[in-house]
Amino acid sequence: MELIGTIIAPFLPPLLDGVARKVKAMIQNRVGPPILQTWYDIITLLSMDSILPTSSLTFRLAPYVALASALCMALMLPYGSDAIINFGGDLIAFIYVFTLFSAALVFGALSVDNSYSHAGANRELTLSLVFKPLFAITIGTFALKTGSLSITEIARSISPSPSIIGAYLLLLYVTYVESGFIPYDIAEAETEILEGPLTEYSGRLLGLFKWALQIKRFAMIWLFASFVALPVAEGAIAFALQLLVFLLTYLLMGDLRVPERPPQARSGNEAGSQGHHYRCNNHDNRMSGMVRL
């Protein structure tokens, strides 16, 4: 099961985003993009040069730190029986890399002179200051009730009680917020502040951030699914139940609020979504004087 986790942690999240986009399109009575569209976008971005608006090392390192943090989060979670990265106190490490991800996003955005980037960074920081402590308190409740600081052991040892039920509900809410679903996508609000912290990113660096955001979302929802499935099952059955809870939670969260399509989007533009993938948003047009990476 650990091998399966190693495969699905980095590669499944963009695919699931494509599925969610397809489902949302069906609800809106349109064709929508291909299921692999998110992967098309990420691969296209990773194959392109990045235009650097600053010489700051922080700006260049932030996407790599974010991706590494997201991968560590995903690999610390149990897949069926055990986690790939499993040690006593890994819950503390999970909270640390979870916070490090947001720090990379914020510092990367603040390292450039752009008002949209700064606005997005401030929003991300505000959300972090509110919900990161709430997440720590929620997870701490599970740890206190089970007497362990290991994510896998906590998931296996959960037993029903009023405080645990409350912790489940709170964890579900924090998961929804930290996964960046509407309306908690305000830090990257494309139509308002041009993707906020990612405004000045392009090419390979933007692709890394997009990938990292998908993996982080996967890790948060998989953590909730683990706490639901592992107390009642073991081994392959536990993994199957984890996957089922994860998929249901992901799709329900992704489609809790389907935005109304503008009138001009209701006709004419849907034929192009069949047989061809859309072109990705590259942020390539930048002011002169910037250097390529």
Coordinates of C-alpha atoms in Angstrom, one line a residue:
M1 CA 0.0 0.0 0.0
E2 CA 2.9 2.4 0.7
L3 CA 4.0 1.9 -2.9
I4 CA 0.5 2.9 -4.1
G5 CA 0.7 5.9 -1.9
T6 CA 4.0 7.0 -3.4
I7 CA 2.4 6.8 -6.9
I8 CA -0.9 8.5 -6.2
A9 CA 0.3 11.3 -3.9
P10 CA 2.1 13.3 -6.7
F11 CA 0.2 12.1 -9.7
L12 CA -3.5 11.7 -8.7
P13 CA -4.3 15.3 -7.5
P14 CA -4.1 17.0 -10.9
L15 CA -6.2 14.2 -12.4
L16 CA -8.8 14.6 -9.7
D17 CA -8.9 18.4 -10.4
G18 CA -9.7 17.6 -14.0
V19 CA -12.5 15.2 -12.9
A20 CA -14.0 17.9 -10.6
R21 CA -13.8 20.5 -13.5
K22 CA -15.6 18.0 -15.8
V23 CA -18.3 17.3 -13.2
K24 CA -18.8 21.0 -12.6
A25 CA -19.2 21.5 -16.4
M26 CA -21.8 18.8 -16.6
I27 CA -23.8 20.4 -13.8
Q28 CA -23.7 23.6 -15.8
N29 CA -24.8 21.7 -18.9
R30 CA -21.6 22.2 -20.9
V31 CA -18.9 20.0 -22.2
G32 CA -16.0 21.4 -20.2
P33 CA -12.3 20.7 -20.6
P34 CA -10.8 17.2 -20.9
I35 CA -10.2 15.3 -17.6
L36 CA -6.4 15.6 -18.2
Q37 CA -6.6 19.3 -18.7
T38 CA -4.9 20.2 -15.4
W39 CA -2.1 17.9 -16.2
Y40 CA -1.8 19.4 -19.7
D41 CA -1.5 22.9 -18.1
I42 CA 1.1 21.8 -15.5
I43 CA 3.2 19.9 -18.1
T44 CA 3.1 22.8 -20.5
L45 CA 4.2 25.2 -17.8
L46 CA 7.0 23.0 -16.6
S47 CA 8.4 22.8 -20.1
M48 CA 8.6 26.6 -20.4
D49 CA 11.1 29.2 -19.2
S50 CA 10.2 31.4 -16.3
I51 CA 10.3 35.2 -16.6
L52 CA 11.8 36.6 -13.4
P53 CA 10.6 40.0 -12.3
T54 CA 13.2 40.1 -9.5
S55 CA 16.6 38.7 -8.7
S56 CA 15.4 37.6 -5.3
L57 CA 16.5 34.1 -4.4
T58 CA 13.3 33.8 -2.3
F59 CA 11.2 34.2 -5.4
R60 CA 12.9 31.4 -7.2
L61 CA 13.1 29.0 -4.2
A62 CA 9.5 29.4 -3.0
P63 CA 7.9 27.1 -5.6
Y64 CA 10.4 24.3 -4.8
V65 CA 9.9 24.7 -1.0
A66 CA 6.1 24.6 -1.6
L67 CA 6.3 21.5 -3.7
A68 CA 8.6 19.7 -1.2
S69 CA 6.3 20.7 1.7
A70 CA 3.2 19.4 -0.1
L71 CA 4.9 16.1 -1.0
C72 CA 6.0 15.6 2.6
M73 CA 2.5 16.2 3.8
A74 CA 1.1 13.6 1.4
L75 CA 3.8 11.0 2.2
M76 CA 3.3 11.3 6.0
L77 CA -0.3 10.1 5.7
P78 CA -1.3 6.4 5.9
Y79 CA -2.4 4.5 2.8
G80 CA -4.2 1.5 4.1
S81 CA -1.9 0.3 6.9
D82 CA 1.1 2.6 7.3
A83 CA 2.5 5.9 6.0
I84 CA 5.5 6.1 3.7
I85 CA 7.1 8.5 6.2
N86 CA 6.2 7.2 9.6
F87 CA 7.8 8.0 12.9
G88 CA 6.8 8.9 16.4
G89 CA 5.8 12.6 16.5
D90 CA 5.2 12.8 12.8
L91 CA 2.0 14.8 13.6
I92 CA 4.2 17.7 14.7
A93 CA 6.3 17.4 11.5
F94 CA 3.0 17.5 9.5
I95 CA 1.9 20.7 11.1
Y96 CA 5.4 22.2 10.5
V97 CA 5.5 21.4 6.7
F98 CA 1.8 22.4 6.4
T99 CA 2.8 25.9 7.8
L100 CA 5.9 25.9 5.7
F101 CA 3.8 25.6 2.5
S102 CA 1.9 28.8 3.3
A103 CA 5.1 30.5 4.3
A104 CA 6.7 29.7 0.9
L105 CA 3.6 31.1 -0.9
V106 CA 3.6 34.3 1.2
F107 CA 7.3 35.0 1.1
G108 CA 7.5 34.3 -2.7
A109 CA 4.7 36.8 -3.3
L110 CA 6.2 39.5 -1.0
S111 CA 9.6 39.2 -2.7
V112 CA 8.3 41.1 -5.8
D113 CA 7.0 44.7 -6.1
N114 CA 3.5 44.0 -7.2
S115 CA 0.3 45.1 -5.4
Y116 CA -1.7 42.1 -6.6
S117 CA 0.9 39.7 -5.2
H118 CA 1.0 41.6 -1.9
A119 CA -2.8 41.6 -1.6
G120 CA -2.8 37.8 -2.2
A121 CA 0.0 37.3 0.3
N122 CA -1.9 39.3 2.9
R123 CA -5.0 37.3 2.3
E124 CA -3.1 34.0 2.6
L125 CA -1.4 35.2 5.8
T126 CA -4.8 36.2 7.3
L127 CA -6.3 32.8 6.5
S128 CA -3.2 31.1 7.9
L129 CA -3.3 33.0 11.2
V130 CA -6.9 32.1 11.7
F131 CA -7.1 28.5 10.4
K132 CA -3.6 27.0 11.1
P133 CA -4.1 27.4 14.9
L134 CA -7.6 26.0 14.5
F135 CA -6.2 23.0 12.6
A136 CA -3.6 22.5 15.3
I137 CA -6.2 22.5 18.1
T138 CA -8.4 20.1 16.1
I139 CA -5.6 17.6 15.5
G140 CA -4.5 18.1 19.1
T141 CA -7.9 16.9 20.2
F142 CA -7.4 13.7 18.3
A143 CA -3.9 13.3 19.7
L144 CA -5.0 13.9 23.3
K145 CA -7.9 11.4 23.1
T146 CA -5.7 8.7 21.5
G147 CA -2.5 9.4 23.5
S148 CA -0.3 9.5 20.4
L149 CA 1.6 11.9 18.2
S150 CA 1.8 9.6 15.3
I151 CA -0.8 10.2 12.5
T152 CA -1.2 6.5 11.7
E153 CA -1.6 5.5 15.3
I154 CA -4.1 8.3 15.9
A155 CA -6.2 7.3 12.9
R156 CA -6.2 3.6 14.1
S157 CA -7.1 4.5 17.7
I158 CA -9.9 6.9 17.3
S159 CA -13.0 5.9 19.3
P160 CA -16.4 7.8 19.2
S161 CA -17.1 10.5 21.8
P162 CA -18.8 13.9 21.8
S163 CA -15.4 15.7 21.6
I164 CA -14.2 13.5 18.8
I165 CA -17.4 14.1 16.8
G166 CA -16.9 17.8 17.3
A167 CA -13.3 17.4 16.2
Y168 CA -14.4 15.6 13.0
L169 CA -16.8 18.4 12.1
L170 CA -14.1 21.1 12.8
L171 CA -11.5 19.1 10.8
L172 CA -13.9 18.9 7.9
Y173 CA -14.4 22.6 7.9
V174 CA -10.7 23.4 8.2
T175 CA -10.0 20.9 5.4
Y176 CA -12.5 22.8 3.2
V177 CA -10.9 26.1 3.9
E178 CA -7.3 25.0 3.5
S179 CA -8.1 23.2 0.3
G180 CA -8.9 26.5 -1.3
F181 CA -12.4 25.8 -2.5
I182 CA -14.9 28.7 -3.1
P183 CA -15.2 31.1 -1.3
Y184 CA -11.9 30.4 0.5
D185 CA -9.9 30.8 -2.7
I186 CA -9.7 34.5 -2.1
A187 CA -5.9 34.5 -1.9
E188 CA -5.6 33.4 -5.5
A189 CA -8.9 35.0 -6.7
E190 CA -8.2 35.1 -10.5
T191 CA -11.0 37.4 -11.5
E192 CA -10.2 39.9 -8.7
I193 CA -6.5 40.0 -8.0
L194 CA -5.1 38.0 -10.9
E195 CA -4.2 34.9 -8.9
G196 CA -2.7 37.0 -6.1
P197 CA 0.6 35.4 -4.8
L198 CA 1.1 33.8 -8.2
T199 CA 0.6 36.9 -10.3
E200 CA 4.3 37.4 -11.1
Y201 CA 5.1 33.7 -11.6
S202 CA 5.3 32.1 -15.0
G203 CA 6.6 29.0 -16.8
R204 CA 8.3 26.4 -14.8
L205 CA 8.0 28.2 -11.4
L206 CA 4.3 28.7 -11.9
G207 CA 3.9 25.0 -12.9
L208 CA 5.6 23.9 -9.7
F209 CA 3.3 26.1 -7.6
K210 CA 0.2 24.8 -9.4
W211 CA 1.3 21.2 -8.8
A212 CA 2.1 21.9 -5.2
L213 CA -1.4 23.4 -4.6
Q214 CA -3.0 20.3 -6.0
I215 CA -1.0 18.0 -3.8
K216 CA -1.7 20.1 -0.7
R217 CA -5.4 19.9 -1.4
F218 CA -5.0 16.1 -1.8
A219 CA -3.1 15.8 1.5
M220 CA -5.7 17.7 3.5
I221 CA -8.7 15.7 2.2
W222 CA -6.8 12.4 2.5
L223 CA -6.0 13.2 6.2
F224 CA -9.7 13.6 6.9
A225 CA -10.5 10.4 4.9
S226 CA -7.8 8.5 7.0
F227 CA -9.4 9.6 10.2
V228 CA -12.7 8.3 9.0
A229 CA -11.6 5.0 7.5
L230 CA -8.8 3.6 9.6
P231 CA -10.7 3.4 12.9
V232 CA -13.1 0.8 11.3
A233 CA -10.9 -1.1 8.8
E234 CA -7.4 -2.4 8.1
G235 CA -5.2 -3.2 5.2
A236 CA -6.6 -3.2 1.7
I237 CA -10.2 -2.7 3.0
A238 CA -9.0 0.4 4.9
F239 CA -7.3 1.7 1.7
A240 CA -10.5 1.2 -0.4
L241 CA -12.6 2.9 2.3
Q242 CA -10.1 5.8 2.5
L243 CA -10.3 6.2 -1.3
L244 CA -14.1 6.1 -1.3
V245 CA -14.3 8.7 1.5
F246 CA -11.7 10.8 -0.2
L247 CA -13.4 10.9 -3.6
L248 CA -16.8 11.6 -2.1
T249 CA -15.4 14.4 0.1
Y250 CA -13.3 15.9 -2.8
L251 CA -16.2 16.0 -5.3
L252 CA -18.7 17.3 -2.7
M253 CA -16.3 20.1 -1.6
G254 CA -15.5 20.9 -5.2
D255 CA -19.1 21.3 -6.3
L256 CA -20.7 22.7 -3.1
R257 CA -21.0 26.0 -5.0
V258 CA -21.0 26.0 -8.8
P259 CA -20.6 29.6 -10.1
E260 CA -23.1 30.9 -12.5
R261 CA -21.8 31.1 -16.1
P262 CA -21.7 34.5 -17.7
P263 CA -24.1 34.8 -20.7
Q264 CA -21.3 34.9 -23.2
A265 CA -20.1 31.5 -22.0
R266 CA -23.3 29.8 -22.7
S267 CA -23.0 29.5 -26.4
G268 CA -20.3 29.0 -29.0
N269 CA -17.3 28.2 -26.8
E270 CA -18.1 24.6 -26.0
A271 CA -17.3 22.9 -29.3
G272 CA -13.6 23.8 -28.9
S273 CA -13.4 21.8 -25.7
Q274 CA -14.0 18.5 -27.5
G275 CA -10.9 16.7 -28.8
H276 CA -8.5 19.5 -28.0
H277 CA -7.2 20.6 -24.6
Y278 CA -7.4 24.3 -23.7
R279 CA -4.3 26.5 -23.7
C280 CA -3.1 27.2 -20.2
N281 CA -2.8 30.6 -18.6
N282 CA 0.9 31.3 -18.7
H283 CA 1.4 34.8 -17.3
D284 CA 3.9 35.2 -20.1
N285 CA 3.4 38.8 -21.0
R286 CA 5.4 40.8 -18.5
M287 CA 7.0 44.3 -18.5
S288 CA 10.3 44.7 -20.2
G289 CA 13.6 44.2 -18.4
M290 CA 12.8 40.9 -16.9
V291 CA 15.1 37.9 -17.2
R292 CA 14.4 34.3 -18.1
L293 CA 15.3 31.5 -15.8

